[in-house]
Short mmCIF file of C-alpha atoms and ligand atoms in Angstrom, two decimals:
data_model
loop_
_atom_site.label_atom_id
_atom_site.label_comp_id
_atom_site.label_asym_id
_atom_site.label_seq_id
_atom_site.Cartn_x
_atom_site.Cartn_y
_atom_site.Cartn_z
CA UNK E 7 -29.23 -32.07 0.95
CA UNK E 8 -27.31 -29.86 -1.19
CA UNK E 9 -26.34 -30.58 -4.61
CA UNK E 10 -22.89 -32.22 -4.94
CA UNK E 11 -20.56 -31.18 -7.72
CA UNK E 12 -16.91 -32.65 -8.55
CA UNK E 13 -14.03 -30.19 -8.64
CA UNK E 14 -10.70 -30.80 -9.16
CA UNK E 15 -8.33 -29.15 -6.76
CA UNK E 16 -4.70 -28.46 -7.94
CA UNK E 17 -2.84 -27.78 -4.82
CA UNK E 18 0.58 -26.60 -4.25
CA UNK E 19 2.82 -29.31 -1.81
CA UNK E 20 6.23 -28.33 -0.50
CA UNK E 21 8.17 -30.73 2.15
CA UNK E 22 11.09 -29.06 3.16
CA UNK E 23 12.86 -32.12 3.96
CA UNK E 24 12.02 -33.86 0.78
CA UNK E 25 11.29 -31.19 -1.91
CA UNK E 26 13.83 -28.89 -3.65
CA UNK E 27 11.09 -26.98 -4.92
CA UNK E 28 7.11 -26.88 -4.61
CA UNK E 29 5.10 -29.20 -6.66
CA UNK E 30 1.53 -30.03 -7.31
CA UNK E 31 -1.07 -32.74 -6.14
CA UNK E 32 -4.34 -32.86 -7.68
CA UNK E 33 -7.47 -34.06 -5.78
CA UNK E 34 -11.01 -34.65 -6.82
CA UNK E 35 -13.33 -33.46 -4.32
CA UNK E 36 -17.49 -33.96 -4.14
CA UNK E 37 -18.26 -30.30 -3.24
CA UNK E 38 -21.42 -29.26 -1.83
CA UNK E 39 -22.90 -26.06 -3.55
CA UNK E 40 -22.73 -24.07 -0.08
CA UNK E 41 -19.14 -25.20 0.51
CA UNK E 42 -16.29 -22.39 0.77
CA UNK E 43 -12.70 -23.00 -0.72
CA UNK E 44 -11.81 -23.88 3.05
CA UNK E 45 -14.26 -26.75 3.19
CA UNK E 46 -12.91 -28.32 0.21
CA UNK E 47 -9.38 -28.19 1.58
CA UNK E 48 -10.90 -29.57 4.93
CA UNK E 49 -12.30 -32.51 2.94
CA UNK E 50 -8.89 -33.35 1.38
CA UNK E 51 -7.35 -33.38 4.61
CA UNK E 52 -9.93 -35.74 6.28
CA UNK E 53 -10.46 -38.01 3.54
CA UNK E 54 -7.93 -38.03 0.82
CA UNK E 55 -4.46 -36.78 2.37
CA UNK E 56 -3.96 -36.19 6.02
CA UNK E 57 -0.50 -34.64 5.38
CA UNK E 58 -1.72 -31.79 3.68
CA UNK E 59 -0.84 -28.48 5.80
CA UNK E 60 -2.57 -25.03 5.82
CA UNK E 61 -3.65 -22.69 8.39
CA UNK E 62 -7.30 -22.18 9.50
CA UNK E 63 -9.15 -21.69 12.76
CA UNK E 64 -12.29 -19.67 13.29
CA UNK E 65 -14.05 -20.50 10.01
CA UNK E 66 -15.95 -17.21 10.18
CA UNK E 67 -13.43 -14.58 8.49
CA UNK E 68 -12.31 -13.42 12.12
CA UNK E 69 -8.79 -15.13 12.73
CA UNK E 70 -7.24 -14.23 9.50
CA UNK E 71 -5.29 -17.57 9.27
CA UNK E 72 -6.82 -19.15 6.20
CA UNK E 73 -5.59 -16.74 3.64
CA UNK E 74 -4.23 -18.46 0.34
CA UNK E 75 -4.03 -17.92 -3.28
CA UNK E 76 -7.01 -19.36 -4.94
CA UNK E 77 -6.70 -19.18 -8.91
CA UNK E 78 -3.99 -16.73 -8.40
CA UNK E 79 -5.87 -14.26 -6.22
CA UNK E 80 -5.22 -13.65 -2.44
CA UNK E 81 -8.31 -15.11 -0.82
CA UNK E 82 -9.64 -15.80 2.77
CA UNK E 83 -10.80 -19.16 1.97
CA UNK E 84 -13.30 -19.47 4.49
CA UNK E 85 -15.16 -16.61 2.98
CA UNK E 86 -15.07 -17.78 -0.44
CA UNK E 87 -17.79 -19.68 -2.08
CA UNK E 88 -16.64 -22.45 -4.21
CA UNK E 89 -19.57 -21.69 -6.51
CA UNK E 90 -17.85 -18.72 -7.69
CA UNK E 91 -14.81 -20.87 -9.17
CA UNK E 92 -14.89 -23.27 -12.17
CA UNK E 93 -14.33 -26.83 -12.08
CA UNK E 94 -10.77 -26.56 -11.60
CA UNK E 95 -9.36 -24.74 -8.67
CA UNK E 96 -5.87 -23.82 -7.98
CA UNK E 97 -4.58 -23.30 -4.55
CA UNK E 98 -1.16 -21.94 -3.85
CA UNK E 99 0.30 -20.19 -0.82
CA UNK E 100 0.26 -16.67 -0.33
CA UNK E 101 2.63 -14.86 -2.60
CA UNK E 102 5.65 -12.64 -1.01
CA UNK E 103 6.13 -15.08 1.86
CA UNK E 104 8.62 -17.84 2.37
CA UNK E 105 6.64 -21.18 2.21
CA UNK E 106 7.26 -23.46 5.54
CA UNK E 107 5.27 -26.38 4.25
CA UNK E 108 2.29 -26.81 1.61
CA UNK E 109 0.11 -24.05 2.00
CA UNK E 110 1.76 -22.60 5.28
CA UNK E 111 3.91 -19.33 5.03
CA UNK E 112 6.35 -17.77 7.22
CA UNK E 113 4.86 -14.65 8.98
CA UNK E 114 7.89 -13.89 11.22
CA UNK E 115 8.89 -10.98 9.01
CA UNK E 116 5.51 -9.48 9.22
CA UNK E 117 5.36 -9.67 12.89
CA UNK E 118 8.64 -7.90 13.29
CA UNK E 119 7.57 -5.15 11.02
CA UNK E 120 4.09 -4.75 13.04
CA UNK E 121 6.02 -4.33 16.45
CA UNK E 122 8.60 -1.67 14.46
CA UNK E 123 5.52 0.45 13.85
CA UNK E 124 4.50 0.49 17.74
CA UNK E 125 0.97 -0.47 17.40
CA UNK E 126 -0.05 0.34 20.97
CA UNK E 127 -0.97 3.65 22.72
CA UNK E 128 1.90 5.82 23.56
CA UNK E 129 1.50 8.51 26.45
CA UNK E 130 4.06 10.94 27.16
CA UNK E 131 2.79 10.63 30.81
CA UNK E 132 0.35 8.02 31.94
CA UNK E 133 -2.57 9.03 33.96
CA UNK E 134 -2.70 7.96 37.65
CA UNK E 135 -5.35 5.38 38.11
CA UNK E 136 -7.34 7.65 40.33
CA UNK E 137 -7.81 10.09 37.69
CA UNK E 138 -10.14 7.66 35.84
CA UNK E 139 -10.27 6.12 32.35
CA UNK E 140 -9.16 7.78 29.21
CA UNK E 141 -12.58 8.71 27.82
CA UNK E 142 -13.14 8.88 24.04
CA UNK E 143 -16.44 10.20 21.94
CA UNK E 144 -18.17 7.74 19.48
CA UNK E 145 -16.79 10.47 16.71
CA UNK E 146 -13.43 10.07 18.15
CA UNK E 147 -13.62 6.25 17.85
CA UNK E 148 -14.84 6.54 14.25
CA UNK E 149 -11.58 8.09 13.28
CA UNK E 150 -9.77 5.23 13.47
CA UNK E 151 -12.38 2.16 13.73
CA UNK E 152 -12.01 1.19 9.95
CA UNK E 153 -8.09 0.90 10.37
CA UNK E 154 -8.40 -1.32 13.58
CA UNK E 155 -10.54 -3.90 11.69
CA UNK E 156 -7.55 -5.71 10.02
CA UNK E 157 -7.57 -9.30 11.00
CA UNK E 158 -3.71 -9.93 9.79
CA UNK E 159 -4.65 -11.96 7.07
CA UNK E 160 -1.88 -11.23 5.06
CA UNK E 161 -3.80 -11.05 1.79
CA UNK E 162 -2.57 -7.62 1.31
CA UNK E 163 0.98 -8.39 1.50
CA UNK E 164 0.33 -11.20 -1.00
CA UNK E 165 -1.26 -8.60 -3.43
CA UNK E 166 1.21 -5.72 -2.92
CA UNK E 167 3.53 -5.22 -6.11
CA UNK E 168 5.85 -3.28 -3.83
CA UNK E 169 6.19 -5.93 -1.13
CA UNK E 170 7.19 -8.20 -3.92
CA UNK E 171 9.85 -5.83 -5.16
CA UNK E 172 11.15 -4.26 -2.01
CA UNK E 173 10.82 -6.75 0.73
CA UNK E 174 12.00 -3.98 3.61
CA UNK E 175 8.61 -2.09 2.49
CA UNK E 176 6.73 -1.95 6.05
CA UNK E 177 3.63 -2.94 4.00
CA UNK E 178 -0.24 -2.37 4.20
CA UNK E 179 -1.31 -4.02 7.45
CA UNK E 180 1.44 -2.77 9.70
CA UNK E 181 0.99 0.52 8.32
CA UNK E 182 -2.74 0.63 8.62
CA UNK E 183 -2.37 -0.96 12.43
CA UNK E 184 0.48 1.68 13.32
CA UNK E 185 -1.52 4.56 11.66
CA UNK E 186 -4.64 3.54 13.53
CA UNK E 187 -3.01 4.78 16.84
CA UNK E 188 -2.03 7.90 15.25
CA UNK E 189 -5.77 8.79 14.91
CA UNK E 190 -6.55 7.87 18.32
CA UNK E 191 -7.37 10.75 20.60
CA UNK E 192 -5.75 8.83 23.52
CA UNK E 193 -2.49 8.45 21.81
CA UNK E 194 0.64 11.02 21.76
CA UNK E 195 3.22 8.95 19.87
CA UNK E 196 2.28 10.11 16.12
CA UNK E 197 5.73 11.75 15.72
CA UNK E 198 7.32 8.67 16.88
CA UNK E 199 5.55 6.63 14.51
CA UNK E 200 5.86 8.98 11.55
CA UNK E 201 9.64 8.86 11.95
CA UNK E 202 9.33 5.08 11.73
CA UNK E 203 7.05 5.45 8.56
CA UNK E 204 9.65 7.73 7.09
CA UNK E 205 12.49 5.66 7.60
CA UNK E 206 13.71 2.39 6.04
CA UNK E 207 10.96 0.67 4.12
CA UNK E 208 9.09 3.95 4.10
CA UNK E 209 5.38 4.50 3.45
CA UNK E 210 6.69 6.46 0.37
CA UNK E 211 7.74 3.28 -1.14
CA UNK E 212 3.77 2.57 -1.76
CA UNK E 213 3.09 3.36 -5.48
CA UNK E 214 -0.48 3.43 -4.69
CA UNK E 215 -1.67 0.13 -6.62
CA UNK E 216 -4.47 -0.18 -4.44
CA UNK E 217 -4.39 -3.83 -4.53
CA UNK E 218 -4.35 -4.03 -0.86
CA UNK E 219 -7.84 -2.38 -0.45
CA UNK E 220 -8.93 -4.39 -3.22
CA UNK E 221 -8.26 -7.67 -1.61
CA UNK E 222 -8.96 -7.00 2.22
CA UNK E 223 -11.96 -9.16 3.18
CA UNK E 224 -12.75 -6.50 6.11
CA UNK E 225 -12.77 -3.46 3.88
CA UNK E 226 -10.13 -2.00 6.16
CA UNK E 227 -8.57 0.09 2.92
CA UNK E 228 -5.08 0.00 3.84
CA UNK E 229 -4.11 2.10 1.00
CA UNK E 230 -6.09 4.89 2.46
CA UNK E 231 -4.25 4.40 5.73
CA UNK E 232 -0.74 4.43 3.80
CA UNK E 233 -1.61 7.59 1.69
CA UNK E 234 -3.00 9.42 5.06
CA UNK E 235 0.22 8.34 6.60
CA UNK E 236 2.50 9.73 3.89
CA UNK E 237 0.84 12.95 4.11
CA UNK E 238 0.98 13.19 7.90
CA UNK E 239 4.61 12.11 7.72
CA UNK E 240 5.24 15.07 5.43
CA UNK E 241 3.64 17.46 7.68
CA UNK E 242 5.26 16.08 10.68
CA UNK E 243 8.88 16.29 8.91
CA UNK E 244 8.22 19.89 7.77
CA UNK E 245 7.15 20.63 11.42
CA UNK E 246 10.15 19.11 12.70
CA UNK E 247 12.24 21.73 10.46
CA UNK E 248 10.56 24.69 11.87
CA UNK E 249 9.18 24.15 15.33
CA UNK E 250 11.09 23.94 18.52
CA UNK E 251 11.62 20.27 19.92
CA UNK E 252 11.43 18.95 16.55
CA UNK E 253 7.60 19.30 16.25
CA UNK E 254 7.13 16.69 18.92
CA UNK E 255 4.02 16.59 21.18
CA UNK R 18 23.12 8.07 -1.29
CA UNK R 19 20.07 5.75 -0.21
CA UNK R 20 20.17 7.26 3.30
CA UNK R 21 19.82 10.50 1.77
CA UNK R 22 16.86 9.57 -0.63
CA UNK R 23 15.07 8.09 2.43
CA UNK R 24 15.45 11.31 4.37
CA UNK R 25 14.35 13.23 1.15
CA UNK R 26 11.42 11.00 0.37
CA UNK R 27 8.75 13.19 2.25
CA UNK R 28 9.33 16.10 -0.18
CA UNK R 29 10.14 13.94 -3.51
CA UNK R 30 6.73 12.35 -2.71
CA UNK R 31 4.97 15.95 -2.52
CA UNK R 32 6.44 17.25 -5.48
CA UNK R 33 5.61 13.67 -7.28
CA UNK R 34 1.95 14.07 -5.93
CA UNK R 35 1.70 17.69 -7.10
CA UNK R 36 3.14 16.66 -10.54
CA UNK R 37 0.12 14.08 -10.96
CA UNK R 38 -2.46 16.75 -10.16
CA UNK R 39 -0.66 19.31 -12.59
CA UNK R 40 -0.17 16.38 -14.93
CA UNK R 41 -3.91 15.36 -14.91
CA UNK R 42 -5.73 18.58 -14.42
CA UNK R 43 -3.50 21.32 -16.13
CA UNK R 44 -1.95 19.37 -18.96
CA UNK R 45 -4.87 17.59 -19.99
CA UNK R 46 -6.65 21.00 -20.00
CA UNK R 47 -3.90 22.29 -21.99
CA UNK R 48 -4.13 19.38 -24.47
CA UNK R 49 -7.70 19.82 -25.11
CA UNK R 50 -7.10 23.64 -25.91
CA UNK R 51 -4.07 22.88 -28.12
CA UNK R 52 -4.94 19.60 -29.71
CA UNK R 53 -8.78 19.55 -29.89
CA UNK R 54 -10.10 23.26 -29.23
CA UNK R 55 -8.16 25.54 -31.65
CA UNK R 56 -7.69 23.10 -34.44
CA UNK R 57 -11.57 22.36 -34.20
CA UNK R 58 -12.40 26.09 -33.96
CA UNK R 59 -13.96 25.74 -30.63
CA UNK R 60 -11.50 28.36 -29.22
CA UNK R 61 -10.38 31.50 -31.47
CA UNK R 62 -7.40 30.76 -33.65
CA UNK R 63 -5.42 33.51 -31.87
CA UNK R 64 -5.95 31.89 -28.34
CA UNK R 65 -2.35 30.83 -28.40
CA UNK R 66 -1.15 33.92 -30.14
CA UNK R 67 2.51 35.20 -28.90
CA UNK R 68 0.95 38.28 -27.32
CA UNK R 69 -1.56 36.57 -25.38
CA UNK R 70 0.87 33.99 -24.28
CA UNK R 71 3.44 36.64 -23.44
CA UNK R 72 0.80 38.32 -21.48
CA UNK R 73 0.03 35.21 -19.30
CA UNK R 74 3.79 35.29 -18.67
CA UNK R 75 4.03 38.73 -17.78
CA UNK R 76 2.17 38.80 -14.28
CA UNK R 77 2.99 36.85 -11.20
CA UNK R 78 -0.16 34.34 -11.06
CA UNK R 79 0.47 33.69 -14.75
CA UNK R 80 4.35 33.04 -13.99
CA UNK R 81 3.46 30.58 -11.10
CA UNK R 82 0.88 28.86 -13.29
CA UNK R 83 3.67 28.40 -16.03
CA UNK R 84 6.30 27.38 -13.51
CA UNK R 85 3.90 24.74 -12.06
CA UNK R 86 3.41 23.32 -15.45
CA UNK R 87 7.17 23.21 -16.23
CA UNK R 88 8.67 21.84 -12.83
CA UNK R 89 6.09 19.60 -11.29
CA UNK R 90 5.47 17.20 -14.22
CA UNK R 91 9.46 16.84 -14.10
CA UNK R 92 9.30 15.27 -10.62
CA UNK R 93 6.12 13.04 -11.50
CA UNK R 94 8.33 11.83 -14.71
CA UNK R 95 11.30 11.23 -12.51
CA UNK R 96 9.40 9.33 -9.97
CA UNK R 97 7.64 7.28 -12.32
CA UNK R 98 10.75 6.62 -14.01
CA UNK R 99 12.59 5.39 -10.82
CA UNK R 100 9.39 3.06 -10.13
CA UNK R 101 9.82 1.73 -13.51
CA UNK R 102 13.34 1.13 -13.04
CA UNK R 103 12.62 -0.91 -9.91
CA UNK R 104 9.77 -2.82 -11.46
CA UNK R 105 12.14 -3.85 -14.31
CA UNK R 106 15.56 -4.06 -12.93
CA UNK R 107 14.84 -4.82 -9.18
CA UNK R 108 15.91 -2.37 -6.40
CA UNK R 109 19.82 -2.93 -6.23
CA UNK R 110 20.54 0.09 -8.16
CA UNK R 111 17.49 2.15 -6.96
CA UNK R 112 19.72 4.55 -5.01
CA UNK R 113 21.84 5.60 -8.19
CA UNK R 114 18.89 5.52 -10.67
CA UNK R 115 16.92 7.56 -8.27
CA UNK R 116 19.57 10.17 -7.48
CA UNK R 117 20.18 10.56 -11.29
CA UNK R 118 16.56 10.96 -12.16
CA UNK R 119 15.97 13.42 -9.08
CA UNK R 120 19.18 15.31 -10.18
CA UNK R 121 17.86 15.74 -13.72
CA UNK R 122 14.50 16.86 -12.19
CA UNK R 123 16.58 19.59 -10.00
CA UNK R 124 18.51 20.77 -12.90
CA UNK R 125 15.18 21.07 -14.99
CA UNK R 126 13.48 23.04 -12.02
CA UNK R 127 16.16 25.27 -11.87
CA UNK R 128 16.17 25.89 -15.56
CA UNK R 129 12.50 26.27 -15.24
CA UNK R 130 12.76 28.71 -12.62
CA UNK R 131 15.36 30.83 -14.64
CA UNK R 132 13.32 30.80 -17.65
CA UNK R 133 10.24 32.03 -15.98
CA UNK R 134 11.73 34.70 -14.33
CA UNK R 135 13.47 36.02 -17.69
CA UNK R 136 9.98 36.13 -19.22
S1 FES D 15 -10.32 -19.63 9.38
FE1 FES D 15 -10.35 -17.60 10.47
S2 FES D 15 -10.47 -16.20 8.87
FE2 FES D 15 -10.67 -18.11 7.86
#
């Protein structure tokens, strides 16, 4: 049986039917030494206040749904041991997103941005099935694998100062997930995506604060994707000025 | 105006990026020479003598270096000030503030080109 320590949880509450502005509730939780932040929230929900709303699913840093601000920092709560926090832990919803209820934020804006960067393989002409699969070497896979590990947890959007200032900014995760296809040897849609990266809410809005990569729980390094996308957008733009067919594949 | 800035953003970012390079590498070296090396006698006192500087400006490579030193930091400064304006004042006037700052960088760059050519 592991040691139990009482910790105080100051949690943001917001009920759109009753509250004009968010408020806080404080709960005392007997925490076991091996608990993650999410375990304490589950204790609150199960034992103290069943109305507390928050998202979670896998409990193993895969689904990306349990992102919240813990003591002000965007955190994947199922991956963050309570032992690294003090006696009082503050849990608030992720910044830079509208709040639906308590700790649950609205993700529609991100979903639209993600769709806009076309995160799928684009081919000028699809191969016929009889021609077999699109083969890819381990080296070619390595080119983009890191950027494909994003779990859409939205910590990077909560941490990004540019997203806070310019809500139109495509943002770290969507750029990383779009740029991942630019690096995919099977893809032929880089020019199309680069035009989107250069458009409204462009990659060039990024001021390279690097906060996205700092908070990323999967070490995707979205800041690297954004800066590579800047360069590739520039090269593509310059090529479109001098090459026939606007430099398209 | 906003649309024009969006279209030109790749070039602006390129000039800004080069400005950062120059700002951090060349200007740091310049400050070390002018601010520390010469006053402390590490470099000869005549390192920055008129004749030597003039010689630097009278061959093509020297002129290109001088032009880079003058022009690129202007773009770095303009872009940083634009970001600062957004940080402090929000994005509402970004198009006008950005255009104005880049206009200053363009005018400064043209003056720099003329000055270096006339060396
Ligand atoms: S619960 Fe799935 S990532 Fe935390």
